[in-house]
Amino acid sequence: MNLSSIPAQETNPEVRPFDLMHVPVVGDLFRWRYARPVLQAPLLVLSIIMILHGLFGPTLAPKNLATTLSWLHFRGILVLVLLCAGNFFCLACPFMLVRQAARRFFKPRFNWPRTLRNKWISVGLFVLILFTYELFDLWSSPWWTAWLIVGYFLSVLVVDGFFKHASFCKFVCPIGQFNFVASTLSPFEVKVREQDVCTRCHTKDCIRGRREPVSDLVTIRGCELALFQPSKVGNMDCTFCLDCVHACPHDNIGILSRLPGSELMTDPIRSGIGYFSRRKDLAALAIVFTFGALLNAFGMVSPVYAVETWLGRILHVNHEAPVLGVIFTFFLIAEPVLLLGLAAWLTRAWSGSQRALLPLAIRYTYGIVPLGFGMWLAHYCFHFLTGLYTVIPVTQNTIASLGRPFLGEPRWSLTGLPANIVQVIEIGFLVLGLAGSLVVTYGLAEDDSPDKPLRAFLPWAAVCLILWCASMWLMFQPMEMRATMMMSG
Amino acid sequence: MLLASCSRRAESPVPVEIEHEVSPAPARVGPVTITFKLADSNGKLITGAHIAIEADMSHAGMSPVFAEAKEEAAGRYKAHLEFQMAGDWVILLHVTLPGGKKLEQQIDVRDVRPN
């Protein structure tokens, strides 16, 4: 990367975005160099408690902190924070605290292989997690949930033990990829305040790291994910680690407000990423994110069992894995190829776009991300809000089981918000997702075919409506959580 | 009418055998009746036991359902529960035997059907 060539970005001096760094206390905390470990430490302690309780606590999921906190509270809070603020989970990621501690003893020696500098591994792992979630019913198993967390810690240590920078975050972590995609719809972004300051800057500490004048040793790290702040666009690949904030000698990087989803409507070259429209791997990630949201919700409603039984009969199999394989292939490959391919073909035919079919499909694929996020929000918030207070009796029970019931006897009657109220919130998220997708796809259509934006937009609006109707249908299906899917008959 | 959804002998740490039946069979969302037969290792029915019941779903986030079983006939106990959601349920029996001895038993009620 040529650090001296900073592209000029449009700035309107009259419209100053809100800067979270200027909020008292919050801004002071984020400016503090040790903000990240301080935020990571409580989550690390919580992770350890979850692992111990998952391995040695009650085997029943509703009574175990590993399952309750992982599948209800963590997921719900994660998507709500992404919606309302940004990728602050990655900022407080406990895995990175362990990695950082380990790197005091083991310095990684290798660069991440060039051929693997893409999202294909993480897309595969994202699918694998969705698959194992259904196959092994992770939500009902504290033991498996605990091992999943342990596996995460080990993977981080192995990958970042061998490879420099934040290789795990950028190229491996499935949770991170989920956060990166969802945070394209967040209202905040880590961004330079004044481009002019960057143009005049010669040290580029935000990416190179702040260094000792003589020894050239890095004292404050620059961006480990290769995002050069002046030409960084949006939240993709940004872990909100604030390294750039601390490294910038001009205090020129803030956490600025922006229009959620606006980064999906444009296609500039992005530092550390390139063009969205040329990234097949990123488009695949967006597809898994969106269609995976429907698939994951499909796995918890009654019709899935009828489909599985029917497929098992056709395939003459009794094991769940091949049946799930067929369902996953349909949801994550056949359906997207059909829907997005047809929409791209129609857009090309109607609007006269000169783009080839695949680049056109890739470009518009990012338009369905808001729909996917709406579905994740609806699904995760259903579990989170209907089981909001369950963490209280589970914690009481855990402490009581240690022989010191100072929180009192477990109040098992505490659950959460009534399902009928939560359903209204779910519908709100789905409507928000549809509106976001329509706005983004129309923005892309206007940019792509200024003369005939409506013709370019209509096929994608149809795709959005189909997916939205499918989401609404799923939300109104009776929920059914079984630990055994393949039933006879 | 009582339909036997399953009837099996359960293992427990004290020499007590518990047989159970769930009605209707297969179990559906809504009210269900569970009957138990308690017997010692010689097959002699145990009377005067106290059975507290807790039913949980197999996933987190749902409130458990509590009930107490009443002795309908010598050694035979009956409880009424309400399954609020389709899926897999786990019933925990907290049994206090006439002598004060306590035991716990877990019964899996899989595949509760939606209405």
Coordinates of C-alpha atoms in Angstrom, one line a residue:
Chain A
M1 CA 0.0 0.0 0.0
N2 CA 1.2 3.5 -0.9
L3 CA 0.7 5.4 2.4
S4 CA 1.2 8.7 0.8
S5 CA -1.7 8.3 -1.6
I6 CA -4.7 9.1 0.4
P7 CA -7.9 9.4 -1.6
A8 CA -9.9 12.5 -1.0
Q9 CA -13.3 11.8 0.6
E10 CA -16.3 14.0 0.4
T11 CA -16.8 15.9 3.7
N12 CA -19.5 18.4 4.4
P13 CA -18.1 20.8 6.9
E14 CA -21.6 21.9 8.0
V15 CA -22.8 18.4 9.0
R16 CA -20.5 17.2 11.8
P17 CA -21.2 13.7 12.8
F18 CA -21.7 12.8 16.4
D19 CA -18.5 11.5 17.9
L20 CA -18.8 9.0 20.7
M21 CA -15.3 9.9 21.8
H22 CA -16.6 13.3 22.8
V23 CA -19.1 11.8 25.3
P24 CA -17.8 12.3 28.8
V25 CA -16.7 9.2 30.6
V26 CA -17.3 7.0 27.5
G27 CA -14.8 9.0 25.5
D28 CA -12.3 9.1 28.3
L29 CA -12.6 5.4 28.7
F30 CA -12.1 4.7 25.0
R31 CA -9.1 7.1 24.8
W32 CA -7.5 5.3 27.7
R33 CA -4.9 2.9 26.4
Y34 CA -6.0 0.0 28.6
A35 CA -9.7 0.4 27.8
R36 CA -9.8 -2.8 25.8
P37 CA -8.3 -5.2 28.4
V38 CA -10.5 -3.6 31.1
L39 CA -13.6 -4.4 28.9
Q40 CA -12.3 -7.8 28.0
A41 CA -11.5 -9.0 31.5
P42 CA -15.1 -9.3 32.7
L43 CA -16.0 -11.3 29.6
L44 CA -13.0 -13.5 30.1
V45 CA -14.1 -14.2 33.7
L46 CA -17.7 -14.9 32.4
S47 CA -16.3 -17.2 29.8
I48 CA -14.4 -19.2 32.4
I49 CA -17.5 -19.5 34.6
M50 CA -19.5 -20.7 31.5
I51 CA -16.9 -23.3 30.6
L52 CA -16.7 -24.6 34.2
H53 CA -20.5 -24.7 34.6
G54 CA -21.0 -26.2 31.2
L55 CA -18.5 -29.0 32.0
F56 CA -19.3 -29.6 35.6
G57 CA -22.7 -28.0 36.3
P58 CA -26.3 -29.3 35.6
T59 CA -26.7 -31.2 32.4
L60 CA -30.1 -29.6 31.8
A61 CA -29.7 -26.5 29.5
P62 CA -32.2 -24.2 31.2
K63 CA -30.3 -24.7 34.5
N64 CA -26.8 -24.1 33.2
L65 CA -25.1 -20.8 32.7
A66 CA -23.2 -22.0 29.6
T67 CA -26.3 -22.6 27.6
T68 CA -28.4 -19.8 29.1
L69 CA -25.8 -17.1 28.7
S70 CA -24.5 -18.3 25.3
W71 CA -27.8 -19.0 23.5
L72 CA -30.0 -16.4 25.1
H73 CA -28.2 -13.5 26.5
F74 CA -24.9 -13.3 24.5
R75 CA -26.6 -13.6 21.1
G76 CA -29.4 -11.2 22.0
I77 CA -27.2 -8.5 23.4
L78 CA -24.7 -8.9 20.5
V79 CA -27.2 -8.1 17.8
L80 CA -28.8 -5.3 19.8
V81 CA -25.4 -3.6 20.4
L82 CA -24.6 -4.1 16.7
L83 CA -27.9 -2.5 15.8
C84 CA -27.7 0.4 18.3
A85 CA -24.0 1.1 18.3
G86 CA -21.4 -1.0 16.5
N87 CA -19.0 -3.9 16.7
F88 CA -18.3 -3.4 20.4
F89 CA -18.3 -7.2 21.1
C90 CA -15.1 -7.6 19.1
L91 CA -13.7 -4.7 21.1
A92 CA -14.4 -6.6 24.3
C93 CA -13.6 -10.0 22.9
P94 CA -12.2 -12.3 25.7
F95 CA -10.4 -14.5 23.2
M96 CA -8.1 -11.6 22.2
L97 CA -7.2 -11.0 25.8
V98 CA -5.9 -14.5 26.1
R99 CA -4.1 -14.2 22.8
Q100 CA -2.5 -11.0 23.9
A101 CA -1.3 -12.6 27.1
A102 CA 0.1 -15.6 25.2
R103 CA 1.9 -13.3 22.7
R104 CA 4.1 -12.1 25.6
F105 CA 5.7 -15.5 25.6
F106 CA 5.3 -16.7 22.0
K107 CA 5.9 -14.3 19.2
P108 CA 4.2 -15.4 15.9
R109 CA 6.7 -15.8 13.1
F110 CA 4.6 -16.2 10.0
N111 CA 2.5 -14.1 7.8
W112 CA -1.0 -15.4 7.0
P113 CA -0.6 -17.2 3.6
R114 CA -1.4 -15.0 0.7
T115 CA -3.8 -17.5 -0.9
L116 CA -5.9 -17.6 2.3
R117 CA -6.2 -13.8 2.6
N118 CA -9.9 -13.9 2.0
K119 CA -13.1 -15.0 3.7
W120 CA -13.5 -18.5 2.4
I121 CA -12.2 -20.3 5.5
S122 CA -14.4 -18.1 7.8
V123 CA -17.4 -18.6 5.5
G124 CA -16.9 -22.4 5.8
L125 CA -16.6 -22.2 9.5
F126 CA -19.7 -20.0 9.7
V127 CA -21.6 -22.7 7.8
L128 CA -20.0 -25.4 10.0
I129 CA -21.2 -23.7 13.2
L130 CA -24.7 -23.4 11.8
F131 CA -24.6 -27.1 10.8
T132 CA -23.2 -28.4 14.1
Y133 CA -25.7 -26.2 16.0
E134 CA -28.5 -28.2 14.4
L135 CA -26.8 -31.6 14.2
F136 CA -25.6 -31.7 17.8
D137 CA -28.4 -29.5 19.3
L138 CA -25.8 -27.2 20.9
W139 CA -28.5 -25.1 22.5
S140 CA -29.6 -28.1 24.6
S141 CA -26.1 -29.2 25.6
P142 CA -24.1 -27.4 28.3
W143 CA -21.2 -29.8 27.7
W144 CA -21.0 -29.1 24.0
T145 CA -21.5 -25.4 24.5
A146 CA -18.6 -25.4 27.0
W147 CA -16.4 -27.3 24.5
L148 CA -17.3 -24.8 21.8
I149 CA -16.0 -22.0 23.9
V150 CA -12.9 -24.0 24.8
G151 CA -12.4 -24.7 21.1
Y152 CA -12.6 -21.1 20.3
F153 CA -9.9 -20.2 22.8
L154 CA -7.6 -22.9 21.5
S155 CA -8.2 -21.9 17.9
V156 CA -7.3 -18.3 18.6
L157 CA -4.1 -19.4 20.4
V158 CA -3.1 -21.7 17.6
V159 CA -3.8 -19.4 14.7
D160 CA -2.5 -16.2 16.3
G161 CA 0.3 -18.2 17.9
F162 CA 1.7 -19.0 14.5
F163 CA 0.6 -16.0 12.4
K164 CA 1.2 -12.4 12.9
H165 CA -1.3 -9.5 13.3
A166 CA -5.0 -10.3 13.7
S167 CA -5.1 -13.3 11.4
F168 CA -7.7 -15.1 13.4
C169 CA -10.0 -12.0 13.5
K170 CA -9.7 -11.2 9.8
F171 CA -9.6 -14.6 8.1
V172 CA -10.9 -17.2 10.5
C173 CA -13.3 -16.1 13.3
P174 CA -16.9 -16.8 12.3
I175 CA -18.4 -14.6 15.1
G176 CA -16.1 -11.8 13.9
Q177 CA -17.4 -12.2 10.3
F178 CA -21.0 -12.2 11.6
N179 CA -20.1 -8.9 13.4
F180 CA -18.4 -7.4 10.4
V181 CA -21.4 -8.0 8.1
A182 CA -23.9 -6.9 10.7
S183 CA -21.9 -3.8 11.6
T184 CA -22.3 -2.5 8.1
L185 CA -25.7 -1.6 9.5
S186 CA -24.5 0.0 12.7
P187 CA -24.9 3.7 13.3
F188 CA -21.2 4.2 14.4
E189 CA -18.0 3.8 12.6
V190 CA -14.3 4.2 13.6
K191 CA -13.2 6.9 11.2
V192 CA -10.9 9.9 10.8
R193 CA -12.3 13.2 11.8
E194 CA -10.5 15.4 9.3
Q195 CA -9.0 14.1 6.1
D196 CA -6.7 17.1 5.8
V197 CA -4.9 16.1 9.0
C198 CA -4.2 12.6 7.5
T199 CA -3.0 14.2 4.3
R200 CA -0.4 16.2 6.3
C201 CA 0.5 13.2 8.5
H202 CA 3.9 11.6 7.6
T203 CA 4.2 8.9 10.2
K204 CA 0.9 7.0 9.4
D205 CA 1.0 5.6 13.0
C206 CA -2.6 4.4 12.6
I207 CA -1.4 1.5 10.5
R208 CA 2.3 1.3 11.2
G209 CA 2.0 1.7 14.9
R210 CA 3.6 4.3 17.1
R211 CA 7.3 3.6 17.4
E212 CA 10.3 4.5 19.5
P213 CA 12.3 7.2 17.7
V214 CA 15.6 5.4 17.8
S215 CA 14.9 1.7 18.2
D216 CA 11.9 1.8 15.9
L217 CA 10.2 -0.6 18.4
V218 CA 6.4 -0.4 18.2
T219 CA 5.0 1.0 21.5
I220 CA 1.4 1.4 20.4
R221 CA 0.1 -1.0 17.8
G222 CA -1.3 0.1 14.5
C223 CA -4.3 -1.6 12.8
E224 CA -3.7 -5.3 12.8
L225 CA -6.4 -5.9 10.2
A226 CA -4.7 -3.8 7.6
L227 CA -7.2 -1.0 7.6
F228 CA -5.5 2.3 6.8
Q229 CA -7.8 4.8 8.4
P230 CA -7.7 7.6 5.8
S231 CA -8.9 5.2 3.1
K232 CA -11.0 2.9 5.3
V233 CA -14.6 2.8 4.3
G234 CA -17.2 1.5 6.7
N235 CA -17.1 -1.2 9.3
M236 CA -16.2 -4.3 7.3
D237 CA -13.2 -6.0 9.0
C238 CA -13.1 -3.4 11.8
T239 CA -13.0 -4.9 15.3
F240 CA -13.3 -1.5 17.0
C241 CA -10.1 -2.4 18.9
L242 CA -9.2 1.3 19.0
D243 CA -5.5 0.6 18.3
C244 CA -5.7 3.3 15.6
V245 CA -7.3 5.7 18.0
H246 CA -4.5 5.2 20.5
A247 CA -1.7 5.3 17.8
C248 CA -2.8 8.4 16.0
P249 CA -0.5 11.2 17.2
H250 CA -3.0 13.9 16.1
D251 CA -6.1 12.5 18.0
N252 CA -7.8 12.5 14.6
I253 CA -9.8 9.3 14.8
G254 CA -13.2 9.1 16.4
I255 CA -16.2 6.8 16.7
L256 CA -18.5 8.8 14.4
S257 CA -22.1 8.5 13.6
R258 CA -23.2 7.7 10.1
L259 CA -26.3 6.5 8.2
P260 CA -26.6 2.7 8.9
G261 CA -26.1 0.7 5.8
S262 CA -24.8 3.6 3.7
E263 CA -21.5 1.7 3.1
L264 CA -23.5 -1.0 1.3
M265 CA -24.8 1.5 -1.3
T266 CA -21.4 2.6 -2.5
D267 CA -18.5 0.7 -4.0
P268 CA -15.3 2.6 -3.5
I269 CA -12.0 1.0 -3.1
R270 CA -11.7 0.2 0.6
S271 CA -8.5 -0.1 2.5
G272 CA -7.7 -3.7 3.5
I273 CA -10.6 -5.0 1.4
G274 CA -10.7 -3.6 -2.1
Y275 CA -13.9 -3.3 -4.0
F276 CA -17.0 -5.1 -2.6
S277 CA -18.2 -5.8 -6.1
R278 CA -15.0 -7.8 -6.8
R279 CA -15.0 -9.9 -3.7
K280 CA -16.8 -13.2 -4.3
D281 CA -15.8 -14.4 -0.9
L282 CA -17.5 -11.4 0.8
A283 CA -20.6 -11.9 -1.3
A284 CA -20.6 -15.5 -0.2
L285 CA -20.3 -14.3 3.4
A286 CA -23.3 -11.9 2.8
I287 CA -25.3 -14.8 1.4
V288 CA -24.5 -17.1 4.3
F289 CA -25.3 -14.3 6.7
T290 CA -28.7 -13.6 5.1
F291 CA -29.9 -17.0 4.0
G292 CA -28.3 -18.6 7.1
A293 CA -30.6 -16.3 9.2
L294 CA -33.6 -17.9 7.6
L295 CA -32.1 -21.4 7.9
N296 CA -31.2 -21.0 11.5
A297 CA -34.8 -19.9 12.3
F298 CA -36.2 -22.7 10.2
G299 CA -34.4 -25.1 12.4
M300 CA -36.6 -24.1 15.4
V301 CA -40.1 -24.3 14.0
S302 CA -42.4 -27.3 13.6
P303 CA -42.3 -27.6 9.7
V304 CA -38.6 -28.5 9.7
Y305 CA -39.4 -31.9 11.3
A306 CA -41.9 -32.7 8.6
V307 CA -39.4 -31.7 6.0
E308 CA -36.7 -33.8 7.6
T309 CA -38.9 -36.9 7.9
W310 CA -39.9 -36.5 4.3
L311 CA -36.3 -36.1 3.1
G312 CA -35.2 -39.1 5.3
R313 CA -37.9 -41.2 3.6
I314 CA -36.9 -40.1 0.1
L315 CA -33.2 -40.6 0.8
H316 CA -33.7 -43.8 2.7
V317 CA -31.6 -42.6 5.6
N318 CA -32.2 -42.5 9.3
H319 CA -29.2 -40.3 10.3
E320 CA -29.8 -36.6 10.5
A321 CA -26.5 -35.4 9.0
P322 CA -27.3 -36.2 5.3
V323 CA -30.7 -34.8 5.6
L324 CA -29.4 -31.6 7.2
G325 CA -26.8 -31.6 4.4
V326 CA -29.6 -31.5 1.8
I327 CA -31.4 -28.7 3.7
F328 CA -28.3 -26.6 4.0
T329 CA -27.4 -27.1 0.3
F330 CA -30.9 -25.9 -0.6
F331 CA -30.9 -22.9 1.7
L332 CA -27.3 -21.8 1.3
I333 CA -26.5 -22.7 -2.4
A334 CA -29.5 -23.6 -4.5
E335 CA -31.9 -20.9 -3.2
P336 CA -29.4 -18.0 -3.4
V337 CA -28.1 -19.1 -6.8
L338 CA -31.6 -19.3 -8.2
L339 CA -33.0 -16.1 -6.6
L340 CA -29.9 -13.9 -7.0
G341 CA -29.0 -15.3 -10.4
L342 CA -32.5 -14.7 -11.8
A343 CA -32.6 -11.2 -10.3
A344 CA -29.2 -10.4 -11.8
W345 CA -30.3 -11.8 -15.2
L346 CA -33.5 -9.7 -15.2
T347 CA -31.7 -6.6 -14.1
R348 CA -29.2 -7.0 -16.9
A349 CA -32.0 -7.6 -19.4
W350 CA -34.3 -4.8 -18.3
S351 CA -31.8 -2.1 -17.5
G352 CA -29.3 -2.8 -20.2
S353 CA -26.5 -3.0 -17.7
Q354 CA -23.1 -3.7 -19.3
R355 CA -21.9 -5.6 -16.3
A356 CA -21.4 -9.4 -16.6
L357 CA -23.9 -11.5 -14.7
L358 CA -21.7 -12.6 -11.8
P359 CA -20.3 -9.1 -11.0
L360 CA -23.8 -7.8 -11.2
A361 CA -25.1 -10.4 -8.8
I362 CA -22.2 -9.9 -6.4
R363 CA -22.8 -6.1 -6.4
Y364 CA -26.5 -6.5 -5.4
T365 CA -26.0 -9.3 -3.0
Y366 CA -24.9 -6.8 -0.3
G367 CA -28.4 -5.3 -0.7
I368 CA -30.0 -8.3 1.1
V369 CA -27.8 -8.0 4.2
P370 CA -30.3 -5.7 6.0
L371 CA -33.0 -8.4 5.6
G372 CA -30.6 -11.0 7.0
F373 CA -29.8 -8.8 9.9
G374 CA -33.5 -8.1 10.5
M375 CA -34.0 -11.9 10.7
W376 CA -31.1 -12.4 13.1
L377 CA -32.4 -9.6 15.3
A378 CA -36.0 -11.1 15.3
H379 CA -34.7 -14.6 16.1
Y380 CA -32.1 -13.8 18.7
C381 CA -34.2 -11.1 20.4
F382 CA -37.1 -13.6 20.6
H383 CA -35.0 -15.9 22.8
F384 CA -33.3 -13.1 24.6
L385 CA -36.4 -11.2 25.5
T386 CA -38.7 -14.1 26.3
G387 CA -36.0 -15.6 28.5
L388 CA -34.6 -12.2 29.7
Y389 CA -34.7 -12.9 33.4
T390 CA -33.9 -16.6 33.4
V391 CA -30.3 -15.7 34.1
I392 CA -31.4 -14.7 37.6
P393 CA -32.7 -18.1 38.9
V394 CA -29.9 -19.9 37.0
T395 CA -27.3 -17.8 38.8
Q396 CA -29.2 -18.2 42.1
N397 CA -29.2 -22.0 41.5
T398 CA -25.5 -22.0 40.6
I399 CA -24.6 -20.2 43.8
A400 CA -26.9 -22.2 45.9
S401 CA -25.3 -25.4 44.5
L402 CA -22.0 -24.1 45.9
G403 CA -23.5 -24.2 49.4
R404 CA -23.8 -20.5 49.9
P405 CA -27.2 -19.4 48.7
F406 CA -26.7 -15.7 49.5
L407 CA -28.8 -14.7 46.5
G408 CA -31.7 -16.7 47.9
E409 CA -33.6 -19.7 46.5
P410 CA -33.9 -19.8 42.7
R411 CA -37.0 -17.9 41.5
W412 CA -37.8 -20.2 38.5
S413 CA -41.0 -18.2 37.8
L414 CA -38.8 -15.4 36.4
T415 CA -38.7 -15.7 32.6
G416 CA -39.0 -12.7 30.4
L417 CA -41.3 -10.6 28.3
P418 CA -44.6 -12.1 27.1
A419 CA -44.3 -13.8 23.6
N420 CA -47.1 -11.6 22.1
I421 CA -45.2 -8.4 23.0
V422 CA -41.9 -9.8 21.7
Q423 CA -43.7 -10.9 18.5
V424 CA -44.5 -7.2 17.7
I425 CA -40.8 -6.3 18.2
E426 CA -39.8 -9.2 15.9
I427 CA -42.1 -7.9 13.2
G428 CA -40.6 -4.4 13.7
F429 CA -37.1 -5.9 13.1
L430 CA -38.3 -7.7 10.0
V431 CA -40.0 -4.5 8.6
L432 CA -36.8 -2.6 9.4
G433 CA -34.8 -5.2 7.5
L434 CA -37.0 -5.1 4.5
A435 CA -36.9 -1.2 4.4
G436 CA -33.2 -1.3 4.7
S437 CA -32.8 -3.8 1.9
L438 CA -35.1 -1.9 -0.4
V439 CA -33.2 1.4 0.3
V440 CA -29.8 -0.2 -0.3
T441 CA -30.8 -2.1 -3.5
Y442 CA -32.5 1.1 -4.9
G443 CA -29.3 3.0 -4.1
L444 CA -27.3 0.4 -6.0
A445 CA -29.7 0.5 -8.9
E446 CA -29.5 4.3 -9.1
D447 CA -25.7 4.1 -9.0
D448 CA -25.6 1.2 -11.5
S449 CA -28.3 2.4 -14.0
P450 CA -28.9 6.1 -13.6
D451 CA -31.2 6.1 -16.6
K452 CA -33.4 3.2 -15.6
P453 CA -33.0 2.7 -11.9
L454 CA -36.5 1.3 -11.4
R455 CA -35.9 -1.5 -14.0
A456 CA -32.7 -2.4 -12.3
F457 CA -34.3 -2.2 -8.9
L458 CA -37.5 -4.2 -9.4
P459 CA -36.0 -7.7 -9.6
W460 CA -34.1 -7.1 -6.4
A461 CA -37.2 -5.7 -4.7
A462 CA -38.9 -8.9 -5.6
V463 CA -36.1 -10.9 -4.1
C464 CA -36.4 -8.8 -0.9
L465 CA -40.1 -9.3 -0.7
I466 CA -39.8 -13.1 -1.2
L467 CA -37.2 -13.3 1.6
W468 CA -39.3 -11.0 3.8
C469 CA -42.4 -13.1 3.3
A470 CA -40.4 -16.2 4.1
S471 CA -39.1 -14.5 7.3
M472 CA -42.6 -13.5 8.3
W473 CA -43.9 -17.0 7.7
L474 CA -41.2 -18.4 9.8
M475 CA -41.9 -16.0 12.7
F476 CA -45.5 -17.1 12.8
Q477 CA -44.8 -20.8 12.9
P478 CA -45.1 -22.6 16.2
M479 CA -41.7 -22.9 17.8
E480 CA -40.5 -26.4 18.5
M481 CA -37.1 -27.2 19.9
R482 CA -36.2 -30.9 19.8
A483 CA -32.9 -32.5 20.6
T484 CA -33.8 -35.4 18.3
M485 CA -34.9 -34.4 14.8
M486 CA -35.2 -37.7 12.9
M487 CA -38.3 -39.3 14.4
S488 CA -39.9 -42.3 12.8
G489 CA -43.3 -41.9 11.2
Chain B
M1 CA -59.0 -42.2 28.8
L2 CA -55.4 -42.8 29.8
L3 CA -53.1 -43.7 27.0
A4 CA -49.7 -45.1 27.8
S5 CA -47.1 -43.1 25.8
C6 CA -44.3 -45.0 27.3
S7 CA -43.9 -47.2 30.3
R8 CA -40.5 -48.1 31.5
R9 CA -38.6 -49.0 34.6
A10 CA -36.4 -46.2 35.7
E11 CA -33.0 -46.6 37.4
S12 CA -32.5 -44.7 40.6
P13 CA -29.8 -44.7 43.3
V14 CA -32.1 -46.2 45.9
P15 CA -33.9 -49.5 45.2
V16 CA -37.1 -47.9 44.0
E17 CA -38.6 -48.6 40.6
I18 CA -40.7 -45.9 39.0
E19 CA -42.9 -46.5 36.1
H20 CA -44.7 -43.7 34.3
E21 CA -47.3 -43.0 31.7
V22 CA -48.0 -39.8 29.9
S23 CA -51.4 -39.0 28.5
P24 CA -52.3 -38.1 25.8
A25 CA -49.9 -40.1 23.8
P26 CA -48.1 -38.8 21.9
A27 CA -47.9 -35.8 24.2
R28 CA -49.2 -32.5 22.8
V29 CA -49.0 -28.9 23.8
G30 CA -51.5 -28.2 26.5
P31 CA -52.6 -30.2 29.6
V32 CA -51.1 -33.6 30.1
T33 CA -51.6 -36.2 32.9
I34 CA -48.7 -38.2 34.2
T35 CA -49.2 -41.3 36.3
F36 CA -46.5 -43.0 38.3
K37 CA -46.2 -46.4 39.9
L38 CA -43.7 -46.6 42.7
A39 CA -42.5 -50.0 43.9
D40 CA -39.5 -51.3 45.9
S41 CA -37.0 -53.8 44.6
N42 CA -39.4 -56.7 45.6
G43 CA -42.2 -55.2 43.6
K44 CA -44.1 -54.0 46.6
L45 CA -46.0 -50.8 45.9
I46 CA -44.8 -47.8 47.9
T47 CA -47.5 -45.8 49.5
G48 CA -47.4 -42.4 51.2
A49 CA -44.6 -41.0 49.1
H50 CA -44.4 -37.3 48.2
I51 CA -43.6 -36.5 44.5
A52 CA -42.8 -33.0 43.5
I53 CA -42.6 -32.5 39.7
E54 CA -40.6 -30.0 37.7
A55 CA -40.9 -30.0 33.9
D56 CA -38.3 -28.1 31.8
M57 CA -37.8 -27.7 28.1
S58 CA -34.6 -29.0 26.7
H59 CA -33.4 -25.5 25.8
A60 CA -32.8 -22.4 28.0
G61 CA -35.2 -19.5 28.3
M62 CA -38.4 -21.2 29.3
S63 CA -40.0 -21.2 32.7
P64 CA -40.2 -24.6 34.3
V65 CA -43.6 -26.0 35.2
F66 CA -44.2 -27.3 38.7
A67 CA -46.8 -29.7 40.0
E68 CA -47.3 -32.2 42.8
A69 CA -48.5 -35.8 42.3
K70 CA -51.4 -37.1 44.4
E71 CA -51.7 -40.7 45.4
E72 CA -54.8 -42.0 43.6
A73 CA -54.5 -45.6 44.7
A74 CA -51.9 -47.6 46.7
G75 CA -48.5 -46.9 45.1
R76 CA -50.1 -45.1 42.1
Y77 CA -49.7 -41.3 41.8
K78 CA -51.1 -38.9 39.3
A79 CA -50.0 -35.3 38.3
H80 CA -51.4 -32.7 35.9
L81 CA -49.0 -30.5 33.9
E82 CA -49.2 -28.2 31.1
F83 CA -46.7 -28.3 28.2
Q84 CA -46.5 -24.8 26.9
M85 CA -44.4 -25.4 23.8
A86 CA -43.8 -28.2 21.3
G87 CA -40.4 -30.0 21.4
D88 CA -38.5 -32.0 24.0
W89 CA -39.4 -31.8 27.7
V90 CA -37.5 -33.1 30.7
I91 CA -39.5 -34.0 33.8
L92 CA -37.6 -34.0 37.1
L93 CA -39.2 -36.0 39.9
H94 CA -38.2 -35.1 43.5
V95 CA -39.5 -38.1 45.5
T96 CA -39.6 -38.2 49.3
L97 CA -40.2 -41.7 50.5
P98 CA -42.2 -42.4 53.6
G99 CA -39.1 -42.9 55.7
G100 CA -37.8 -39.4 54.6
K101 CA -35.3 -40.8 52.1
K102 CA -35.1 -38.6 49.0
L103 CA -34.4 -39.5 45.4
E104 CA -34.5 -37.7 42.1
Q105 CA -35.5 -39.1 38.8
Q106 CA -35.3 -37.6 35.3
I107 CA -37.9 -38.6 32.6
D108 CA -37.5 -37.4 29.0
V109 CA -40.7 -36.7 27.2
R110 CA -39.5 -36.2 23.6
D111 CA -41.4 -34.9 20.7
V112 CA -44.3 -33.1 22.3
R113 CA -46.4 -32.2 19.3
P114 CA -47.9 -28.8 18.6
N115 CA -51.7 -28.4 18.6

